[in-house]
mmCIF file with all atom_site columns, C-alpha atoms in Angstrom:
data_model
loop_
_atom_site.group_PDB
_atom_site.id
_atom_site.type_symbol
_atom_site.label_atom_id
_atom_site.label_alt_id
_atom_site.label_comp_id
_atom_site.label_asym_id
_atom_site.label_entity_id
_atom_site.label_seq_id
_atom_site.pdbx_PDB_ins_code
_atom_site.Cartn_x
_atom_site.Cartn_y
_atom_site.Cartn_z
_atom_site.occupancy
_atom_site.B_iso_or_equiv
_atom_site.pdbx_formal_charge
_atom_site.auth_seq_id
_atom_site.auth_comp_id
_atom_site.auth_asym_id
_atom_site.auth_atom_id
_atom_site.pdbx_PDB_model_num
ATOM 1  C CA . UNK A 1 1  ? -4.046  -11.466 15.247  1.00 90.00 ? 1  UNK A CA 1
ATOM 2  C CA . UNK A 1 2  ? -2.462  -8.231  17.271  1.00 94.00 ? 2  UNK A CA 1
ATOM 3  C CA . UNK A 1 3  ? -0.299  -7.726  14.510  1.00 95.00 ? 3  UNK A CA 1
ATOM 4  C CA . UNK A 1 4  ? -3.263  -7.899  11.773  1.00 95.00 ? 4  UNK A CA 1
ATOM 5  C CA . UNK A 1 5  ? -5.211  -5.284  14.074  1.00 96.00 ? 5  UNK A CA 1
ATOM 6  C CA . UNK A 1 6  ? -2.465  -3.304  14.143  1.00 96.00 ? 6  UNK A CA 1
ATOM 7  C CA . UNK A 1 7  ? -2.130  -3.148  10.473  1.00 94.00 ? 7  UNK A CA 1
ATOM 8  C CA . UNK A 1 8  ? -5.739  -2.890  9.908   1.00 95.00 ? 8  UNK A CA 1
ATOM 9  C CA . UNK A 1 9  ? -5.989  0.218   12.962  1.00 95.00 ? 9  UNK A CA 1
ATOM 10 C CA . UNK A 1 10 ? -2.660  2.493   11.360  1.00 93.00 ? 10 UNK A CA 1
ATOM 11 C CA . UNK A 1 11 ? -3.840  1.908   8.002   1.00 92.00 ? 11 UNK A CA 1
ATOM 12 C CA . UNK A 1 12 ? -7.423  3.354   8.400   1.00 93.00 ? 12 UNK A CA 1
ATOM 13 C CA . UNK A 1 13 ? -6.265  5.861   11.184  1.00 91.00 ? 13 UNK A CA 1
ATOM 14 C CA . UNK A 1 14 ? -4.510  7.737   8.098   1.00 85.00 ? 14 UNK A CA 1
ATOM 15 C CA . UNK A 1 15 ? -7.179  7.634   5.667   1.00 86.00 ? 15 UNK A CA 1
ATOM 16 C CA . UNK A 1 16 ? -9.628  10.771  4.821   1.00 77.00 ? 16 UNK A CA 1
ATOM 17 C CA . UNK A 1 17 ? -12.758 10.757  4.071   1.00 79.00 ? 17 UNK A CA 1
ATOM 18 C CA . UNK A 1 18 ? -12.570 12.459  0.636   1.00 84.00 ? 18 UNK A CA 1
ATOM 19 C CA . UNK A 1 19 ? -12.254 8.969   -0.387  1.00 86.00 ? 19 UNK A CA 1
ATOM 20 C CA . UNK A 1 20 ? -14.838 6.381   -1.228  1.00 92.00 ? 20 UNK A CA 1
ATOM 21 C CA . UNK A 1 21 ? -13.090 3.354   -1.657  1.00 94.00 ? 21 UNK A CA 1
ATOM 22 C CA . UNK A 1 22 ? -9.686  1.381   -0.047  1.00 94.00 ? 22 UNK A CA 1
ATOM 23 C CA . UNK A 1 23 ? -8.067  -0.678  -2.590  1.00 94.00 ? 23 UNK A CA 1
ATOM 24 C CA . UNK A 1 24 ? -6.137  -3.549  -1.731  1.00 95.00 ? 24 UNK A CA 1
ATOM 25 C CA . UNK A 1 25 ? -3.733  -5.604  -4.353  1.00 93.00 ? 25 UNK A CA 1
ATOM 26 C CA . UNK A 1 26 ? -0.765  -8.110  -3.043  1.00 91.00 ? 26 UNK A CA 1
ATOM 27 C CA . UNK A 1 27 ? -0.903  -10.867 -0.424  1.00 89.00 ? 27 UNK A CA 1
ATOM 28 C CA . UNK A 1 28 ? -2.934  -8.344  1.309   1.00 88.00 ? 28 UNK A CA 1
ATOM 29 C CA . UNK A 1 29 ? -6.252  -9.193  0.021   1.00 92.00 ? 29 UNK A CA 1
ATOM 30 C CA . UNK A 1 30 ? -6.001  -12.703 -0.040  1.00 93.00 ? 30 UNK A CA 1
ATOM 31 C CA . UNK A 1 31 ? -5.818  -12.418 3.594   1.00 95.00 ? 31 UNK A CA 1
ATOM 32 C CA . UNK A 1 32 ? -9.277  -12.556 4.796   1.00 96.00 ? 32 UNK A CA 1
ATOM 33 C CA . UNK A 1 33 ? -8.737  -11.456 8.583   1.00 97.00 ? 33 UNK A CA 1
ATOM 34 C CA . UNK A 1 34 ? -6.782  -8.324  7.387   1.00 96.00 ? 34 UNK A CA 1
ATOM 35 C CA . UNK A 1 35 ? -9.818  -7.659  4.966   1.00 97.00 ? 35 UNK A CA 1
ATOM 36 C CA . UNK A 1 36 ? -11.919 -8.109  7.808   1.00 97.00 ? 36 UNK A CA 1
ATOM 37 C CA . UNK A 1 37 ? -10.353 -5.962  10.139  1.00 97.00 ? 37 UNK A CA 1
ATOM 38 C CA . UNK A 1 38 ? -9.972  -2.820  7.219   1.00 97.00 ? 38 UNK A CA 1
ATOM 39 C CA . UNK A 1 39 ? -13.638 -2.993  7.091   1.00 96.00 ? 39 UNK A CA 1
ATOM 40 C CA . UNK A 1 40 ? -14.720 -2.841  10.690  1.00 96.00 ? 40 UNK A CA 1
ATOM 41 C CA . UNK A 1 41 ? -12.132 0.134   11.083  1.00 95.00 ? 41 UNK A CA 1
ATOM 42 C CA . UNK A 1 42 ? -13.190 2.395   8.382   1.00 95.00 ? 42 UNK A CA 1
ATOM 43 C CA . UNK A 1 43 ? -16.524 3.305   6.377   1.00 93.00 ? 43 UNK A CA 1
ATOM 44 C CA . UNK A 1 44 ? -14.860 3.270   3.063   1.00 95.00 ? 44 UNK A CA 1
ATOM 45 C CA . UNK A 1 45 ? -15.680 -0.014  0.716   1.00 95.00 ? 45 UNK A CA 1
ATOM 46 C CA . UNK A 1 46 ? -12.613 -2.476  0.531   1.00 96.00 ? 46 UNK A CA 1
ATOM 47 C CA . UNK A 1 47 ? -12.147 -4.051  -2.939  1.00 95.00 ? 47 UNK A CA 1
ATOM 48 C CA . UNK A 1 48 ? -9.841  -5.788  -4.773  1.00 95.00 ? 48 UNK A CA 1
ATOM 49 C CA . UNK A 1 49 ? -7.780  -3.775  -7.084  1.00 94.00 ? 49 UNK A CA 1
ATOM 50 C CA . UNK A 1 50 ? -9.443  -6.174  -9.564  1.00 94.00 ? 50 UNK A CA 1
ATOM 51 C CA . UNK A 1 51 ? -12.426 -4.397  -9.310  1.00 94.00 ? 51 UNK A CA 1
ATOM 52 C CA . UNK A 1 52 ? -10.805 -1.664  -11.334 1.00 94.00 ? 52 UNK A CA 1
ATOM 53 C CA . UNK A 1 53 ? -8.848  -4.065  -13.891 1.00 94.00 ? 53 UNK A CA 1
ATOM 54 C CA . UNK A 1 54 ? -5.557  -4.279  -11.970 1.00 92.00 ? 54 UNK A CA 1
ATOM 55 C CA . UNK A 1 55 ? -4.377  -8.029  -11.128 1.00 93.00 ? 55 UNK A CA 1
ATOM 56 C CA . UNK A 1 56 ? -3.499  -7.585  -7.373  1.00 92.00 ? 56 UNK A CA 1
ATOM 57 C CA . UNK A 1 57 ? -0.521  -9.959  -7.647  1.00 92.00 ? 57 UNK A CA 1
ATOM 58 C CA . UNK A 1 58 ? 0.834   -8.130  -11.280 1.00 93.00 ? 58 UNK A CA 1
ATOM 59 C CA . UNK A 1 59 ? 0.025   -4.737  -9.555  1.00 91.00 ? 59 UNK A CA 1
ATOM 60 C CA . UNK A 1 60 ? 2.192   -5.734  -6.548  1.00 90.00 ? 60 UNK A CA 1
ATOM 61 C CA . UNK A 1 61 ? 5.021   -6.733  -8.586  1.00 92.00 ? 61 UNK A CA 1
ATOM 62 C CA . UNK A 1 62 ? 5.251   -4.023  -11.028 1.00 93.00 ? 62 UNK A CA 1
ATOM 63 C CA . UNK A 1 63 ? 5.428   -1.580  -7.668  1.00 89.00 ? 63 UNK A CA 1
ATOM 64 C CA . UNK A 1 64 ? 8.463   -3.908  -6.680  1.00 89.00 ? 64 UNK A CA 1
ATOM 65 C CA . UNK A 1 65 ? 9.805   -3.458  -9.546  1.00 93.00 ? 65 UNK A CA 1
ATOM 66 C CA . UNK A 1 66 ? 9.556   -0.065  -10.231 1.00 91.00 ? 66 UNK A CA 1
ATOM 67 C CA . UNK A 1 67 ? 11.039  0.021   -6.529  1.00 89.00 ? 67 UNK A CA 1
ATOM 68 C CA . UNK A 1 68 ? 14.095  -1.905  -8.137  1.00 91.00 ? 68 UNK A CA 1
ATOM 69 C CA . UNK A 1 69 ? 14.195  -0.010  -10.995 1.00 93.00 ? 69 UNK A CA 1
ATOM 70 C CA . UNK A 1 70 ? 14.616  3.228   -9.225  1.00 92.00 ? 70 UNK A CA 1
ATOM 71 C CA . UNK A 1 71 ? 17.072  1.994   -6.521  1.00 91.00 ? 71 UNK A CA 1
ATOM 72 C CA . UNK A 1 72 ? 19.715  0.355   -9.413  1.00 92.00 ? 72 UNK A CA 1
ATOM 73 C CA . UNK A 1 73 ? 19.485  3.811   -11.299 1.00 93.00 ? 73 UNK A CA 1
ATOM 74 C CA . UNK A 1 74 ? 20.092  5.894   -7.908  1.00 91.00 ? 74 UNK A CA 1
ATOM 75 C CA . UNK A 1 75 ? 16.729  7.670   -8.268  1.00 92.00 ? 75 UNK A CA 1
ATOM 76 C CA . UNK A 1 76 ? 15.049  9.763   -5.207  1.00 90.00 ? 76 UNK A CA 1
ATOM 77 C CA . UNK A 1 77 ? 11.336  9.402   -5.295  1.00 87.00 ? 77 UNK A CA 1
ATOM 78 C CA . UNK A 1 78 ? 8.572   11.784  -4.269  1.00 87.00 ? 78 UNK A CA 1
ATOM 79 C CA . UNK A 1 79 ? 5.802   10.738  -2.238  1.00 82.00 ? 79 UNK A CA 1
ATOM 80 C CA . UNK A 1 80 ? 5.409   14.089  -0.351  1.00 80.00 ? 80 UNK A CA 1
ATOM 81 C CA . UNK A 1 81 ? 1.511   14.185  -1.712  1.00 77.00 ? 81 UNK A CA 1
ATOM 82 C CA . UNK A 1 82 ? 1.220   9.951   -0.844  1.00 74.00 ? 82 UNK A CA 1
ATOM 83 C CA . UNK A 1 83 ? 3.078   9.712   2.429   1.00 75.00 ? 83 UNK A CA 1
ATOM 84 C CA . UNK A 1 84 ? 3.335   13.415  3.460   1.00 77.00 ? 84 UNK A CA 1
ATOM 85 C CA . UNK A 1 85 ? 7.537   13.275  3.196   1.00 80.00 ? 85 UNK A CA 1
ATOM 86 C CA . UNK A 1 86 ? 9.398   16.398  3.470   1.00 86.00 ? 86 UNK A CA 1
ATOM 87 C CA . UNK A 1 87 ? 11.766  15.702  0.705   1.00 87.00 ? 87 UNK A CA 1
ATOM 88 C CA . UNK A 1 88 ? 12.363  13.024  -2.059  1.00 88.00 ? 88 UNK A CA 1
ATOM 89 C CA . UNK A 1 89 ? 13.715  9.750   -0.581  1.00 86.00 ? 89 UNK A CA 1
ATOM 90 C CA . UNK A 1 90 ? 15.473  6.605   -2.089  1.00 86.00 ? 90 UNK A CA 1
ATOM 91 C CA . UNK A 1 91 ? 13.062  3.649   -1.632  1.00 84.00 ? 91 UNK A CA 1
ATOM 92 C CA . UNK A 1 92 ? 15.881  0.711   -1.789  1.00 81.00 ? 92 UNK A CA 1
ATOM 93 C CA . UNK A 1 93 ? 19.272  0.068   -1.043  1.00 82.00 ? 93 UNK A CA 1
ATOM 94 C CA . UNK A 1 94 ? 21.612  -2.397  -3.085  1.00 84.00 ? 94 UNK A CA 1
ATOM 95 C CA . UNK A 1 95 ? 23.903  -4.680  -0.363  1.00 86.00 ? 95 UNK A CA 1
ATOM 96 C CA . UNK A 1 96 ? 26.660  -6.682  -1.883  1.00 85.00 ? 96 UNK A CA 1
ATOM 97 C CA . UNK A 1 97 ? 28.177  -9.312  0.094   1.00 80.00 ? 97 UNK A CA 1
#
């Protein structure tokens, strides 16, 4: 539960009102606490990215594997406008053992 709040509290502490809706694809909406806890902490509607024709689960993957994608081909990434970054980052890291 204090680790659901927690997610629920730093999530909607960084959103901005210019937006109307939180969309939520992955594990993340199929847990009904977390959705529960978005809601009370923020006036903007929480949906399914189904509402808007994305398949949470598929949507969730494809980020993964983008992720992957990116990381095998030694790509930086920038999410200066998503995550408010300073610079292009690598998003993965390939371990061999």
């Amino acid at each position: 539960s204090t680790i659901i709040e927690l997610t629920a509290k730093s999530v909607c502490k960084h959103l901005t009102k210019k937006y109307q809706n939180l969309f939520l694809c992955g594990g993340g909406i199929k847990n009904i606490h977390l959705v529960e806890r978005l809601k009370r902490n923020t006036t903007l509607n929480v949906v399914s990215t189904e509402k808007i024709g994305w398949e949470p689960q598929t949507l969730e993957s494809a980020c993964f594997a983008w992720i992957a994608y990116k990381t095998l081909n030694n790509e930086s990434v920038n999410l200066k406008s998503i995550t408010g970054s300073k610079n292009s980052v690598k998003l993965g890291n390939i371990t061999l053992f």
